[in-house]
Amino acid sequence: MEALEQKIGYTFENKGYLAQALCHSSYANEHRGAGLQSNERLEFLGDSVLGFVTAEFLFQGNPDLPEGDLTRIRAALVCEQSLHEVAQKLELGTHLCLGRGEEAGGGRTRISILADAVEAVFAAVYLDGGRQAASDLIHRVLLDVAPKETMQAKRRDYKTALQELVQRQADQVLTYQMVGEDGPDHDKTFHAEVLLNDAVVGNGCGHSKKEAEQMAAKAALSDME
């Protein structure tokens, strides 16, 4: 635990908060007699803490940006992939408590597990040290080191861009449909395609249906622009 505290730059008064943040539900279920709580409740709180701190950061730092651009940048900053990158830098996977099955299935490197654990750690710091401590941590490991392309408002909403492109001609109809999914329930990958006048013009995949649709639109744009 001390090694992780050094990496995040925060020392806990109540080590129990950090212990809970690192406890995956699979481990808690296998040790029910010990009365352990998983990090799921902390993840819920951490998601809101992260969202608020990020929104405040963008609002104050970009006074001329409209709501739509702020929303897109925030989504890019707090997405699962972004949090996974934070977890990798902190080597968070080595500190997680996982059940035997999750351990054997590669849970220490699973994107969704690591992203959730990052949010749980944010919540743990918030509960232990307050809002400023949590904000300082989020800035230190995410906001202040975010790639420039992530911070730029021109990061595209591919579905909107594709819609605007095809509307330059009359009677153009875009539709999206899910064509498949794979993986376990806790780490599914969705596959989507976008159709222009019933003809497939792009395919994409992602860890949510919305992400899959965005990737399908991105593929279509790369061929049409």
XYZ file of C-alpha atoms in Angstrom:
225
model
C 0.000 0.000 0.000
C 2.825 2.412 0.785
C 4.238 1.935 -2.705
C 0.913 2.943 -4.248
C 0.596 5.915 -1.914
C 3.965 7.132 -3.143
C 2.853 6.788 -6.766
C -0.355 8.735 -6.271
C 1.321 11.291 -4.008
C -1.140 10.904 -1.163
C -0.869 9.237 2.256
C -4.093 7.944 3.772
C -5.125 8.621 7.350
C -7.616 5.761 7.073
C -5.922 2.949 5.132
C -9.244 1.141 5.000
C -10.473 3.444 2.236
C -7.554 2.472 0.014
C -7.929 -1.213 0.879
C -11.568 -1.099 -0.193
C -10.699 0.743 -3.404
C -8.391 -2.135 -4.335
C -10.871 -4.894 -3.470
C -12.610 -6.284 -6.555
C -16.047 -7.840 -6.126
C -14.656 -11.270 -7.064
C -12.298 -11.156 -4.080
C -14.961 -9.876 -1.690
C -17.317 -12.667 -2.779
C -14.678 -15.317 -2.139
C -14.019 -13.921 1.355
C -17.518 -13.169 2.561
C -16.685 -14.370 6.041
C -14.167 -11.554 6.388
C -16.857 -8.922 5.867
C -15.013 -7.245 3.017
C -16.651 -4.598 0.861
C -15.823 -4.423 -2.824
C -14.840 -1.203 -4.556
C -18.132 -0.914 -6.451
C -19.654 1.734 -4.161
C -16.427 3.732 -4.249
C -16.412 3.462 -8.030
C -19.905 4.992 -8.086
C -18.776 7.934 -5.958
C -15.474 8.303 -7.781
C -17.230 8.622 -11.114
C -19.122 11.661 -9.837
C -16.057 13.192 -8.185
C -14.071 12.781 -11.391
C -16.879 14.219 -13.496
C -17.240 17.317 -11.326
C -13.516 18.030 -11.027
C -13.084 17.619 -14.788
C -16.093 19.796 -15.595
C -14.827 22.541 -13.268
C -11.341 22.322 -14.793
C -12.668 22.673 -18.332
C -15.194 25.374 -17.439
C -12.594 27.574 -15.797
C -9.859 26.933 -18.341
C -11.921 27.383 -21.499
C -14.193 30.422 -21.052
C -14.915 30.711 -24.772
C -15.859 27.095 -25.498
C -19.549 26.213 -25.953
C -21.242 23.475 -23.955
C -21.013 20.926 -26.753
C -17.231 21.198 -27.019
C -16.810 21.066 -23.240
C -18.935 17.936 -23.124
C -16.906 16.212 -25.835
C -13.577 17.013 -24.183
C -14.825 15.858 -20.792
C -16.031 12.582 -22.307
C -12.592 12.028 -23.831
C -10.818 12.777 -20.555
C -12.919 10.496 -18.342
C -13.460 7.626 -20.794
C -12.523 4.068 -19.911
C -9.419 4.091 -22.098
C -8.124 7.285 -20.484
C -8.591 5.865 -16.978
C -6.934 2.634 -18.063
C -3.867 4.619 -19.085
C -3.804 6.233 -15.637
C -3.981 2.781 -14.036
C -1.075 1.574 -16.156
C 1.108 4.517 -15.127
C 0.328 3.842 -11.477
C 0.814 0.073 -11.954
C -2.520 -0.245 -10.202
C -3.110 -3.791 -11.403
C -0.324 -5.129 -9.197
C -2.120 -3.832 -6.091
C -5.615 -5.208 -6.762
C -7.197 -7.973 -4.703
C -8.875 -10.340 -7.171
C -10.745 -13.601 -6.853
C -9.101 -16.735 -8.180
C -11.207 -16.851 -11.331
C -10.653 -13.210 -12.173
C -6.949 -13.606 -11.467
C -6.706 -16.588 -13.802
C -8.677 -14.723 -16.472
C -6.214 -11.848 -16.650
C -8.145 -9.430 -14.469
C -5.054 -7.456 -13.490
C -4.768 -6.149 -17.038
C -8.471 -5.956 -17.913
C -9.340 -2.451 -19.060
C -12.709 -2.226 -17.326
C -11.402 -3.483 -13.968
C -8.481 -1.065 -13.964
C -10.599 1.911 -15.030
C -13.122 1.174 -12.283
C -10.330 0.863 -9.721
C -8.983 4.293 -10.668
C -12.387 5.837 -9.966
C -12.518 3.948 -6.663
C -9.125 5.353 -5.658
C -10.336 8.874 -6.478
C -13.318 8.306 -4.178
C -11.103 6.870 -1.438
C -8.945 10.006 -1.459
C -12.074 12.173 -1.471
C -13.459 10.406 1.615
C -10.127 10.426 3.427
C -8.824 13.882 2.581
C -11.715 15.851 1.150
C -12.517 17.485 -2.147
C -9.236 19.367 -2.541
C -7.138 16.250 -2.000
C -9.180 14.369 -4.601
C -8.973 17.288 -7.025
C -5.209 17.531 -6.579
C -4.845 13.827 -7.334
C -7.073 13.944 -10.418
C -5.105 16.908 -11.741
C -1.795 15.211 -10.973
C -2.468 11.876 -12.670
C -4.931 12.891 -15.388
C -5.876 16.476 -16.162
C -2.474 18.131 -15.982
C -0.826 15.427 -18.089
C -3.581 14.827 -20.658
C -2.410 14.624 -24.279
C -2.894 17.833 -26.223
C -5.166 16.169 -28.759
C -7.504 15.127 -25.962
C -7.727 18.682 -24.677
C -8.543 20.177 -28.048
C -12.151 21.019 -28.812
C -11.675 19.741 -32.324
C -11.749 16.180 -30.987
C -14.597 15.016 -33.127
C -18.040 13.712 -32.526
C -17.833 11.366 -35.512
C -21.571 10.678 -35.700
C -22.385 14.378 -35.878
C -19.621 15.009 -38.406
C -20.880 12.178 -40.605
C -24.460 13.447 -40.381
C -23.357 16.924 -41.419
C -21.396 15.509 -44.333
C -24.178 13.413 -45.835
C -26.759 16.165 -45.368
C -24.984 18.193 -48.021
C -27.048 16.150 -50.460
C -30.800 15.697 -50.308
C -32.570 12.486 -49.290
C -29.604 10.912 -47.491
C -30.555 8.617 -44.598
C -28.062 7.363 -41.996
C -28.882 4.461 -39.698
C -26.847 2.504 -37.143
C -27.294 -1.080 -36.090
C -25.571 -3.514 -33.763
C -24.284 -6.549 -35.638
C -22.757 -8.515 -32.790
C -21.087 -8.605 -29.397
C -18.514 -10.796 -27.746
C -16.672 -11.214 -24.481
C -17.902 -11.793 -20.910
C -20.707 -9.682 -19.456
C -18.297 -7.483 -17.477
C -16.040 -6.765 -20.469
C -18.130 -6.922 -23.645
C -17.098 -5.626 -27.045
C -19.918 -4.396 -29.276
C -19.821 -4.336 -33.071
C -21.800 -1.797 -35.092
C -22.225 -0.721 -38.664
C -23.500 2.504 -40.156
C -25.630 2.455 -43.278
C -26.189 5.225 -45.789
C -29.404 4.661 -47.695
C -29.326 0.994 -46.580
C -25.739 0.444 -47.807
C -23.035 -0.268 -45.216
C -20.441 2.511 -45.250
C -18.569 1.831 -42.006
C -17.939 -0.690 -39.264
C -16.680 -0.172 -35.726
C -16.360 -1.764 -32.312
C -16.151 -0.537 -28.726
C -16.838 -1.365 -25.093
C -20.252 0.306 -25.323
C -22.842 0.562 -28.060
C -22.277 4.314 -28.305
C -18.536 3.851 -28.701
C -19.075 1.199 -31.394
C -21.337 3.574 -33.319
C -18.761 6.374 -33.037
C -16.054 4.088 -34.417
C -18.315 3.025 -37.278
C -18.954 6.671 -38.121
C -15.217 7.386 -37.941
C -14.533 4.567 -40.412
C -17.182 5.925 -42.773
C -15.759 9.439 -42.575
C -12.252 8.251 -43.398
C -13.568 6.805 -46.664
C -15.905 9.661 -47.582
C -13.937 12.807 -46.726
